[in-house]
Amino acid sequence: MRTIQSCKLFLAVSLALLAFVRVSGQGQAVAYVPADENLEARERFRDSKFGIFIHFGLYSMLGQGEWVMNNRNIDRRDYAALAAAFYPSRFDAAGWVSAIKAAGARYVCVTSRHHDGFSMFASDMTSYDIVDATPFKRDLIGELAAECHRQGIGLHLYYSHLDWMRSDYPQGKTGHGTGREPGDGDWESYYRFMNGQLTELLTRYGDVGAIWFDGVWDHPEGFDWRLEEQYALIHSLQPACLVGNNHHMAPVPGEDFQLFERDLPGENKAGFSGQKVSSLPLETCETMNRTWGYDITDDDYKSAGEIIRLLVRAAGKDANLLLNIGPRPDGALPDEALHRLEEVGSWLKVYGETIYGTRGGDIPPKGWGVTTRRGNTLYVHILDWQDRGLFLPLQSRVERAVLFDGRSPVAFTQDGDGVWLMLDAVPSGTDTVVELTLNP
């Protein structure tokens, strides 16, 4: 069976290569022009506003985060031995997706292969995967994909560009203590391996909403990752599949959305996001506690209020929030994470209309909060304000102002400088939302 699958995969990769190796007479790559279905997918992505990130792999067994192999300088042979004991008996794709859907998230992004090189799906390109190397013998990505499609949740796949395990990966800044021989590396071999795996992911699991790359920062500027060719391969296999890359740079041709790690667009508090904000759809990823992968000592979970405010501030910047969870080694989502999902879901059941399908509002984000807009409706999200009165430098004429929750009228006056809102009480709670109907 694997032989037949390998032949089919080789044929698929070959056809895809022919599709994207298109050059002009001067030998320059053809410029990327997004397909109509890709442009439509970008707008659906913008409308979604909220997704859940899942970091799960062999590293979860050690309970020290997803960078443990690098941080502890674990020899790759010792690390690979973990696979023989990897059996996430409580993994339940239906349970994961149901909890994510109930939280109000519209898509999930899961690590198909992280920096440790272990594939969480059945791959003909390597035996170092969850089906061939573990007693679990189940295709986690396959089960999750089927459940996402069944429940109507978008499936996005994280894929690492770097690899601390394989000898053909040209060693970069990280992974120096994992037992690689100096001078190892065969870029052509590694590039074929990656493209083969990407072809598997895009031909075996139905519609994939996005490929979420990470790891380009492992090599200095100037290293030729051949990204445009790789992106063209993805778009040839699934034109609507969005490509994003957590390379901490401005987007390059072939990318369909822009990522920001631990920062809202335009901010750089974590030091990863100094790049200019583009006109592409935007997404900020953030942890629910401190770490991405499971850390047995990390109980520092953000409160539901903090998460909701982060989601609201992201929407005010016309961005999505991708909120991370690190499942336990047994495959269960931590209880603390499930509680946060329930609380966020309860809030979105009431206020989702002010988030989903909106765009950043007329007033740029301020210290007091943000605005979101849909059509002629402007939602004023008051997150931090200790006064009943709030001035909005808004030029559009306001026809009506009400509290979103309860629909009670909000008094206002308007002149050439803007609008004064006068609330009955000082805003309190997680988010006080005033709905303004604007004159078109």
CSV table of C-alpha atoms in Angstrom, one decimal:
chain,number,residue,atom,x,y,z
A,1,MET,CA,0.0,0.0,0.0
A,2,ARG,CA,2.8,2.4,0.9
A,3,THR,CA,4.5,1.7,-2.4
A,4,ILE,CA,1.4,2.7,-4.3
A,5,GLN,CA,0.9,5.8,-2.2
A,6,SER,CA,4.6,6.7,-2.7
A,7,CYS,CA,4.1,6.5,-6.5
A,8,LYS,CA,1.0,8.6,-6.4
A,9,LEU,CA,2.8,11.2,-4.3
A,10,PHE,CA,5.8,11.3,-6.6
A,11,LEU,CA,3.4,11.9,-9.5
A,12,ALA,CA,1.6,14.6,-7.6
A,13,VAL,CA,4.8,16.4,-6.7
A,14,SER,CA,6.1,16.1,-10.3
A,15,LEU,CA,2.9,17.6,-11.7
A,16,ALA,CA,3.0,20.4,-9.1
A,17,LEU,CA,6.6,21.1,-9.9
A,18,LEU,CA,5.7,21.5,-13.6
A,19,ALA,CA,2.9,23.8,-12.6
A,20,PHE,CA,5.0,26.2,-10.6
A,21,VAL,CA,8.4,26.1,-12.4
A,22,ARG,CA,7.2,28.7,-15.0
A,23,VAL,CA,9.8,31.2,-16.0
A,24,SER,CA,9.9,34.1,-18.5
A,25,GLY,CA,12.4,34.3,-21.3
A,26,GLN,CA,14.8,36.1,-18.9
A,27,GLY,CA,14.5,33.3,-16.4
A,28,GLN,CA,12.5,35.3,-13.8
A,29,ALA,CA,9.8,33.7,-11.8
A,30,VAL,CA,6.2,34.6,-12.9
A,31,ALA,CA,4.7,37.1,-10.4
A,32,TYR,CA,2.1,35.8,-8.0
A,33,VAL,CA,-1.4,36.7,-8.9
A,34,PRO,CA,-3.9,35.3,-6.4
A,35,ALA,CA,-6.7,33.2,-7.8
A,36,ASP,CA,-10.3,34.5,-7.4
A,37,GLU,CA,-10.9,31.7,-4.8
A,38,ASN,CA,-7.9,32.8,-2.9
A,39,LEU,CA,-9.1,36.4,-2.7
A,40,GLU,CA,-12.5,35.1,-1.5
A,41,ALA,CA,-10.7,33.0,1.1
A,42,ARG,CA,-8.8,36.0,2.4
A,43,GLU,CA,-12.1,37.8,3.0
A,44,ARG,CA,-13.5,34.8,4.8
A,45,PHE,CA,-10.3,34.7,6.9
A,46,ARG,CA,-10.8,38.4,7.8
A,47,ASP,CA,-14.4,37.7,8.8
A,48,SER,CA,-13.4,34.8,11.1
A,49,LYS,CA,-11.5,36.9,13.6
A,50,PHE,CA,-10.8,34.1,16.1
A,51,GLY,CA,-8.8,30.8,15.8
A,52,ILE,CA,-7.2,28.3,18.1
A,53,PHE,CA,-3.5,27.3,17.8
A,54,ILE,CA,-2.5,23.8,18.9
A,55,HIS,CA,1.1,22.9,19.7
A,56,PHE,CA,1.3,19.1,20.2
A,57,GLY,CA,4.1,16.7,19.5
A,58,LEU,CA,6.8,14.5,21.1
A,59,TYR,CA,7.9,17.5,23.1
A,60,SER,CA,4.6,17.4,25.0
A,61,MET,CA,5.9,14.2,26.8
A,62,LEU,CA,8.7,16.1,28.5
A,63,GLY,CA,6.5,18.9,29.8
A,64,GLN,CA,9.0,21.7,29.2
A,65,GLY,CA,7.6,23.4,26.0
A,66,GLU,CA,8.2,22.8,22.3
A,67,TRP,CA,11.8,24.0,22.4
A,68,VAL,CA,13.0,21.4,24.9
A,69,MET,CA,15.1,19.5,22.4
A,70,ASN,CA,17.1,22.6,21.6
A,71,ASN,CA,17.0,24.1,25.1
A,72,ARG,CA,18.3,21.0,26.8
A,73,ASN,CA,20.6,19.9,24.0
A,74,ILE,CA,19.0,16.5,23.7
A,75,ASP,CA,20.8,14.2,21.2
A,76,ARG,CA,18.5,13.5,18.3
A,77,ARG,CA,18.8,9.7,18.8
A,78,ASP,CA,17.7,10.0,22.4
A,79,TYR,CA,14.9,12.4,21.4
A,80,ALA,CA,13.7,10.0,18.7
A,81,ALA,CA,13.3,7.3,21.2
A,82,LEU,CA,10.5,9.2,22.8
A,83,ALA,CA,8.3,8.1,19.9
A,84,ALA,CA,8.3,4.5,21.1
A,85,ALA,CA,6.4,5.7,24.2
A,86,PHE,CA,4.1,8.3,22.6
A,87,TYR,CA,0.5,7.2,23.1
A,88,PRO,CA,-1.9,10.1,23.5
A,89,SER,CA,-4.8,7.9,24.6
A,90,ARG,CA,-7.1,10.8,25.5
A,91,PHE,CA,-6.8,12.5,22.1
A,92,ASP,CA,-10.4,13.0,20.8
A,93,ALA,CA,-10.7,14.9,17.6
A,94,ALA,CA,-14.4,15.4,18.1
A,95,GLY,CA,-13.9,16.7,21.6
A,96,TRP,CA,-11.1,19.1,20.6
A,97,VAL,CA,-13.2,20.5,17.7
A,98,SER,CA,-16.4,20.7,19.7
A,99,ALA,CA,-14.6,22.7,22.5
A,100,ILE,CA,-13.0,25.0,19.9
A,101,LYS,CA,-16.3,25.6,18.1
A,102,ALA,CA,-18.2,26.3,21.4
A,103,ALA,CA,-15.5,28.9,22.2
A,104,GLY,CA,-16.6,30.8,19.1
A,105,ALA,CA,-13.4,30.1,17.2
A,106,ARG,CA,-13.8,29.7,13.4
A,107,TYR,CA,-10.7,27.8,12.6
A,108,VAL,CA,-7.9,25.7,14.2
A,109,CYS,CA,-4.2,25.7,13.3
A,110,VAL,CA,-2.3,22.6,14.4
A,111,THR,CA,1.4,21.7,14.3
A,112,SER,CA,1.8,19.1,11.6
A,113,ARG,CA,5.5,19.2,12.0
A,114,HIS,CA,7.5,21.3,14.5
A,115,HIS,CA,11.2,22.1,14.8
A,116,ASP,CA,11.9,18.7,16.3
A,117,GLY,CA,11.1,17.2,12.8
A,118,PHE,CA,8.4,14.8,14.0
A,119,SER,CA,5.4,14.5,11.7
A,120,MET,CA,2.0,14.3,13.3
A,121,PHE,CA,0.5,12.7,10.2
A,122,ALA,CA,1.1,9.6,8.1
A,123,SER,CA,3.9,10.5,5.7
A,124,ASP,CA,5.6,8.5,2.9
A,125,MET,CA,8.5,10.9,3.0
A,126,THR,CA,9.7,9.6,6.4
A,127,SER,CA,9.1,6.9,9.0
A,128,TYR,CA,9.6,9.5,11.8
A,129,ASP,CA,5.9,10.1,12.1
A,130,ILE,CA,3.0,9.4,14.4
A,131,VAL,CA,1.8,6.3,12.5
A,132,ASP,CA,5.1,4.6,11.8
A,133,ALA,CA,7.2,5.5,14.8
A,134,THR,CA,4.7,5.3,17.7
A,135,PRO,CA,2.4,2.6,19.3
A,136,PHE,CA,-0.5,5.1,18.8
A,137,LYS,CA,-0.5,4.2,15.0
A,138,ARG,CA,-3.2,6.8,14.3
A,139,ASP,CA,-3.0,9.8,11.9
A,140,LEU,CA,-3.8,12.7,14.3
A,141,ILE,CA,-3.9,15.3,11.5
A,142,GLY,CA,-6.2,13.0,9.5
A,143,GLU,CA,-8.6,12.6,12.3
A,144,LEU,CA,-8.6,16.2,13.2
A,145,ALA,CA,-9.1,17.2,9.5
A,146,ALA,CA,-12.1,14.9,9.2
A,147,GLU,CA,-13.7,16.4,12.3
A,148,CYS,CA,-13.0,20.0,11.3
A,149,HIS,CA,-14.7,19.3,8.0
A,150,ARG,CA,-17.6,17.6,9.7
A,151,GLN,CA,-18.2,20.4,12.2
A,152,GLY,CA,-17.5,23.3,9.8
A,153,ILE,CA,-14.3,24.5,11.4
A,154,GLY,CA,-11.5,25.7,9.2
A,155,LEU,CA,-8.3,23.6,9.2
A,156,HIS,CA,-4.9,25.4,9.1
A,157,LEU,CA,-1.6,23.5,9.3
A,158,TYR,CA,1.6,24.8,11.0
A,159,TYR,CA,4.7,23.5,9.2
A,160,SER,CA,8.3,24.1,10.3
A,161,HIS,CA,10.9,25.2,7.8
A,162,LEU,CA,13.7,24.2,10.2
A,163,ASP,CA,14.5,20.7,11.5
A,164,TRP,CA,16.7,19.7,14.4
A,165,MET,CA,16.6,16.0,13.5
A,166,ARG,CA,17.3,15.5,9.8
A,167,SER,CA,20.9,15.4,8.5
A,168,ASP,CA,20.0,17.1,5.2
A,169,TYR,CA,18.7,20.3,6.9
A,170,PRO,CA,21.5,22.9,6.5
A,171,GLN,CA,22.1,23.7,10.1
A,172,GLY,CA,21.2,27.2,11.2
A,173,LYS,CA,21.3,29.2,14.4
A,174,THR,CA,19.5,26.6,16.5
A,175,GLY,CA,19.8,22.9,17.3
A,176,HIS,CA,23.6,22.8,17.7
A,177,GLY,CA,23.4,20.4,20.6
A,178,THR,CA,21.3,17.7,19.0
A,179,GLY,CA,24.1,15.5,17.7
A,180,ARG,CA,24.3,16.7,14.1
A,181,GLU,CA,27.7,16.3,12.4
A,182,PRO,CA,29.5,19.5,11.5
A,183,GLY,CA,29.0,20.2,7.8
A,184,ASP,CA,25.8,18.1,7.5
A,185,GLY,CA,23.2,19.4,5.1
A,186,ASP,CA,21.8,18.8,1.6
A,187,TRP,CA,19.5,21.6,0.7
A,188,GLU,CA,18.1,20.0,-2.4
A,189,SER,CA,17.3,16.8,-0.6
A,190,TYR,CA,15.6,18.7,2.3
A,191,TYR,CA,13.7,21.0,-0.1
A,192,ARG,CA,12.3,17.9,-1.9
A,193,PHE,CA,11.4,16.4,1.5
A,194,MET,CA,9.4,19.5,2.6
A,195,ASN,CA,7.6,19.8,-0.8
A,196,GLY,CA,6.7,16.2,-0.7
A,197,GLN,CA,5.2,16.5,2.8
A,198,LEU,CA,3.3,19.7,1.8
A,199,THR,CA,1.9,17.8,-1.2
A,200,GLU,CA,0.8,15.1,1.2
A,201,LEU,CA,-0.9,17.5,3.5
A,202,LEU,CA,-2.7,19.3,0.6
A,203,THR,CA,-3.8,16.2,-1.3
A,204,ARG,CA,-4.9,13.8,1.5
A,205,TYR,CA,-6.9,15.8,4.0
A,206,GLY,CA,-9.5,17.8,2.0
A,207,ASP,CA,-9.6,21.6,2.0
A,208,VAL,CA,-6.8,23.2,4.0
A,209,GLY,CA,-7.5,26.9,4.9
A,210,ALA,CA,-3.9,27.9,5.4
A,211,ILE,CA,-0.3,26.7,5.7
A,212,TRP,CA,1.4,28.5,8.6
A,213,PHE,CA,5.1,28.4,8.2
A,214,ASP,CA,7.7,29.1,10.9
A,215,GLY,CA,11.5,28.9,11.1
A,216,VAL,CA,12.9,31.1,8.3
A,217,TRP,CA,14.6,33.2,11.0
A,218,ASP,CA,16.9,30.2,11.7
A,219,HIS,CA,19.2,31.3,8.9
A,220,PRO,CA,20.6,34.8,8.3
A,221,GLU,CA,19.2,37.1,5.7
A,222,GLY,CA,20.3,36.1,2.2
A,223,PHE,CA,19.7,32.3,2.7
A,224,ASP,CA,17.6,31.2,-0.3
A,225,TRP,CA,14.7,29.3,1.1
A,226,ARG,CA,13.1,29.3,-2.4
A,227,LEU,CA,9.8,30.4,-0.8
A,228,GLU,CA,8.1,31.7,-3.9
A,229,GLU,CA,8.5,28.3,-5.6
A,230,GLN,CA,7.2,26.5,-2.5
A,231,TYR,CA,4.3,28.9,-2.2
A,232,ALA,CA,3.5,28.3,-5.9
A,233,LEU,CA,3.4,24.6,-5.2
A,234,ILE,CA,0.8,25.1,-2.5
A,235,HIS,CA,-1.3,27.4,-4.6
A,236,SER,CA,-1.1,24.9,-7.5
A,237,LEU,CA,-2.5,22.2,-5.3
A,238,GLN,CA,-5.1,24.3,-3.5
A,239,PRO,CA,-5.5,27.8,-5.0
A,240,ALA,CA,-7.7,28.9,-2.1
A,241,CYS,CA,-5.2,27.8,0.6
A,242,LEU,CA,-3.7,30.9,2.2
A,243,VAL,CA,0.0,31.0,2.9
A,244,GLY,CA,1.5,32.8,5.9
A,245,ASN,CA,5.0,32.8,7.3
A,246,ASN,CA,6.1,33.7,10.8
A,247,HIS,CA,9.5,35.0,9.5
A,248,HIS,CA,9.2,38.3,11.4
A,249,MET,CA,9.7,40.2,8.1
A,250,ALA,CA,7.4,42.1,5.7
A,251,PRO,CA,5.4,39.7,3.5
A,252,VAL,CA,7.1,38.4,0.4
A,253,PRO,CA,5.4,37.5,-2.9
A,254,GLY,CA,3.2,34.5,-2.6
A,255,GLU,CA,2.0,35.1,0.9
A,256,ASP,CA,-1.7,35.7,1.5
A,257,PHE,CA,-1.8,36.9,5.1
A,258,GLN,CA,0.7,38.5,7.6
A,259,LEU,CA,1.6,37.1,11.0
A,260,PHE,CA,2.6,38.8,14.2
A,261,GLU,CA,4.0,36.8,17.1
A,262,ARG,CA,2.9,37.8,20.6
A,263,ASP,CA,2.0,41.3,19.4
A,264,LEU,CA,-0.8,43.1,17.8
A,265,PRO,CA,0.0,44.6,14.4
A,266,GLY,CA,2.0,47.8,14.6
A,267,GLU,CA,3.2,46.9,18.1
A,268,ASN,CA,6.5,45.3,19.0
A,269,LYS,CA,6.5,44.7,22.8
A,270,ALA,CA,7.8,41.1,22.4
A,271,GLY,CA,10.5,42.0,20.0
A,272,PHE,CA,9.4,39.9,17.1
A,273,SER,CA,7.1,42.2,15.2
A,274,GLY,CA,8.9,45.3,14.0
A,275,GLN,CA,7.9,44.8,10.4
A,276,LYS,CA,5.6,47.2,8.6
A,277,VAL,CA,1.9,46.3,8.6
A,278,SER,CA,0.8,45.3,5.1
A,279,SER,CA,-2.6,45.5,3.4
A,280,LEU,CA,-2.9,41.7,3.6
A,281,PRO,CA,-5.2,40.0,6.1
A,282,LEU,CA,-3.6,40.1,9.6
A,283,GLU,CA,-3.3,37.6,12.4
A,284,THR,CA,-1.7,37.8,15.8
A,285,CYS,CA,-0.8,34.7,17.7
A,286,GLU,CA,-0.6,34.5,21.4
A,287,THR,CA,-0.3,31.9,24.2
A,288,MET,CA,-3.1,31.2,26.7
A,289,ASN,CA,-0.5,30.8,29.4
A,290,ARG,CA,3.3,31.5,28.9
A,291,THR,CA,4.3,28.6,26.6
A,292,TRP,CA,3.2,27.2,23.3
A,293,GLY,CA,3.9,23.5,23.9
A,294,TYR,CA,2.8,21.8,27.2
A,295,ASP,CA,4.8,22.9,30.2
A,296,ILE,CA,3.9,21.0,33.4
A,297,THR,CA,4.9,24.0,35.6
A,298,ASP,CA,3.1,26.7,33.6
A,299,ASP,CA,-0.2,27.5,35.3
A,300,ASP,CA,0.0,31.2,34.5
A,301,TYR,CA,-3.1,31.3,32.4
A,302,LYS,CA,-4.5,34.6,31.2
A,303,SER,CA,-8.0,35.4,32.5
A,304,ALA,CA,-11.0,35.2,30.3
A,305,GLY,CA,-11.2,39.0,30.5
A,306,GLU,CA,-7.6,39.4,29.3
A,307,ILE,CA,-8.2,37.1,26.4
A,308,ILE,CA,-11.5,38.8,25.4
A,309,ARG,CA,-9.8,42.2,25.5
A,310,LEU,CA,-6.9,40.9,23.4
A,311,LEU,CA,-9.5,39.6,20.9
A,312,VAL,CA,-11.3,42.9,20.8
A,313,ARG,CA,-8.1,44.9,20.4
A,314,ALA,CA,-7.1,42.6,17.6
A,315,ALA,CA,-10.4,43.2,15.8
A,316,GLY,CA,-10.0,46.9,16.3
A,317,LYS,CA,-6.7,46.6,14.3
A,318,ASP,CA,-8.6,44.6,11.7
A,319,ALA,CA,-6.7,41.4,12.7
A,320,ASN,CA,-7.5,37.9,13.8
A,321,LEU,CA,-6.5,36.4,17.1
A,322,LEU,CA,-4.9,32.9,17.0
A,323,LEU,CA,-4.9,31.8,20.7
A,324,ASN,CA,-2.7,28.9,21.6
A,325,ILE,CA,-3.3,25.8,23.7
A,326,GLY,CA,-0.7,23.1,24.5
A,327,PRO,CA,-2.4,19.7,25.0
A,328,ARG,CA,-1.1,17.4,27.7
A,329,PRO,CA,1.0,14.4,26.8
A,330,ASP,CA,-2.1,12.2,26.9
A,331,GLY,CA,-3.8,14.3,24.2
A,332,ALA,CA,-6.3,16.0,26.5
A,333,LEU,CA,-6.7,19.8,26.5
A,334,PRO,CA,-5.8,21.2,29.9
A,335,ASP,CA,-8.8,21.9,32.2
A,336,GLU,CA,-7.7,25.5,32.6
A,337,ALA,CA,-7.7,26.0,28.8
A,338,LEU,CA,-11.2,24.4,28.5
A,339,HIS,CA,-12.5,26.8,31.2
A,340,ARG,CA,-11.1,29.8,29.3
A,341,LEU,CA,-12.7,28.5,26.0
A,342,GLU,CA,-16.1,28.2,27.7
A,343,GLU,CA,-15.9,31.8,29.1
A,344,VAL,CA,-14.8,33.3,25.8
A,345,GLY,CA,-17.5,31.4,24.0
A,346,SER,CA,-20.1,32.7,26.4
A,347,TRP,CA,-19.0,36.3,25.8
A,348,LEU,CA,-19.0,35.8,22.0
A,349,LYS,CA,-22.5,34.4,22.1
A,350,VAL,CA,-23.6,37.9,23.3
A,351,TYR,CA,-21.1,40.1,21.6
A,352,GLY,CA,-20.0,38.1,18.5
A,353,GLU,CA,-21.9,40.4,16.2
A,354,THR,CA,-19.5,43.2,17.2
A,355,ILE,CA,-16.5,41.1,16.2
A,356,TYR,CA,-17.2,38.6,13.4
A,357,GLY,CA,-17.3,40.0,9.9
A,358,THR,CA,-16.2,43.5,11.1
A,359,ARG,CA,-13.3,45.6,10.0
A,360,GLY,CA,-11.2,48.0,12.0
A,361,GLY,CA,-13.4,51.0,12.7
A,362,ASP,CA,-13.3,54.7,11.8
A,363,ILE,CA,-11.3,55.6,15.0
A,364,PRO,CA,-7.8,54.1,15.3
A,365,PRO,CA,-7.2,52.1,18.6
A,366,LYS,CA,-6.9,54.4,21.6
A,367,GLY,CA,-5.9,53.8,25.2
A,368,TRP,CA,-9.6,53.6,26.2
A,369,GLY,CA,-10.4,50.9,23.5
A,370,VAL,CA,-11.1,50.3,19.9
A,371,THR,CA,-13.8,50.5,17.2
A,372,THR,CA,-15.1,47.9,14.8
A,373,ARG,CA,-17.4,48.4,11.9
A,374,ARG,CA,-19.8,46.6,9.7
A,375,GLY,CA,-21.7,48.5,7.0
A,376,ASN,CA,-23.2,51.6,8.6
A,377,THR,CA,-22.8,50.3,12.2
A,378,LEU,CA,-19.8,51.3,14.3
A,379,TYR,CA,-19.2,49.4,17.5
A,380,VAL,CA,-17.3,51.4,20.2
A,381,HIS,CA,-15.5,49.0,22.5
A,382,ILE,CA,-14.7,50.8,25.8
A,383,LEU,CA,-12.1,48.7,27.6
A,384,ASP,CA,-10.4,51.1,29.9
A,385,TRP,CA,-12.2,54.4,30.7
A,386,GLN,CA,-13.0,55.9,34.1
A,387,ASP,CA,-15.5,58.5,33.1
A,388,ARG,CA,-19.1,58.6,31.9
A,389,GLY,CA,-18.2,60.9,29.0
A,390,LEU,CA,-16.1,59.8,26.0
A,391,PHE,CA,-15.1,62.0,23.0
A,392,LEU,CA,-14.8,60.3,19.6
A,393,PRO,CA,-13.1,62.2,16.8
A,394,LEU,CA,-15.7,60.9,14.4
A,395,GLN,CA,-16.7,62.9,11.2
A,396,SER,CA,-19.6,60.6,10.1
A,397,ARG,CA,-23.0,61.7,11.3
A,398,VAL,CA,-24.5,59.6,14.1
A,399,GLU,CA,-28.2,58.8,13.8
A,400,ARG,CA,-28.5,56.7,16.9
A,401,ALA,CA,-26.4,55.4,19.9
A,402,VAL,CA,-27.4,52.5,22.1
A,403,LEU,CA,-25.7,50.1,24.5
A,404,PHE,CA,-25.2,46.9,22.6
A,405,ASP,CA,-26.2,44.8,25.5
A,406,GLY,CA,-29.7,45.8,26.5
A,407,ARG,CA,-30.2,48.3,23.7
A,408,SER,CA,-30.7,51.2,26.1
A,409,PRO,CA,-30.2,54.7,24.5
A,410,VAL,CA,-26.9,56.5,25.0
A,411,ALA,CA,-27.0,60.3,25.0
A,412,PHE,CA,-24.7,62.0,22.6
A,413,THR,CA,-23.9,65.4,21.0
A,414,GLN,CA,-22.1,66.0,17.8
A,415,ASP,CA,-20.3,69.0,16.3
A,416,GLY,CA,-17.6,69.5,13.7
A,417,ASP,CA,-14.9,68.1,15.9
A,418,GLY,CA,-16.6,64.8,16.7
A,419,VAL,CA,-19.1,63.1,19.0
A,420,TRP,CA,-19.5,63.2,22.8
A,421,LEU,CA,-21.0,60.0,24.3
A,422,MET,CA,-22.6,60.4,27.7
A,423,LEU,CA,-23.1,57.1,29.5
A,424,ASP,CA,-25.4,56.6,32.5
A,425,ALA,CA,-22.6,55.1,34.4
A,426,VAL,CA,-18.8,54.7,34.3
A,427,PRO,CA,-17.9,51.8,32.1
A,428,SER,CA,-17.1,48.6,34.0
A,429,GLY,CA,-16.6,44.9,33.2
A,430,THR,CA,-14.7,43.4,30.4
A,431,ASP,CA,-16.0,45.5,27.5
A,432,THR,CA,-18.7,48.1,27.3
A,433,VAL,CA,-19.9,48.3,23.8
A,434,VAL,CA,-21.8,51.3,22.3
A,435,GLU,CA,-23.4,50.7,19.0
A,436,LEU,CA,-23.6,53.8,16.7
A,437,THR,CA,-25.7,53.9,13.6
A,438,LEU,CA,-24.1,56.2,11.1
A,439,ASN,CA,-25.7,58.1,8.3
A,440,PRO,CA,-24.5,56.5,5.1
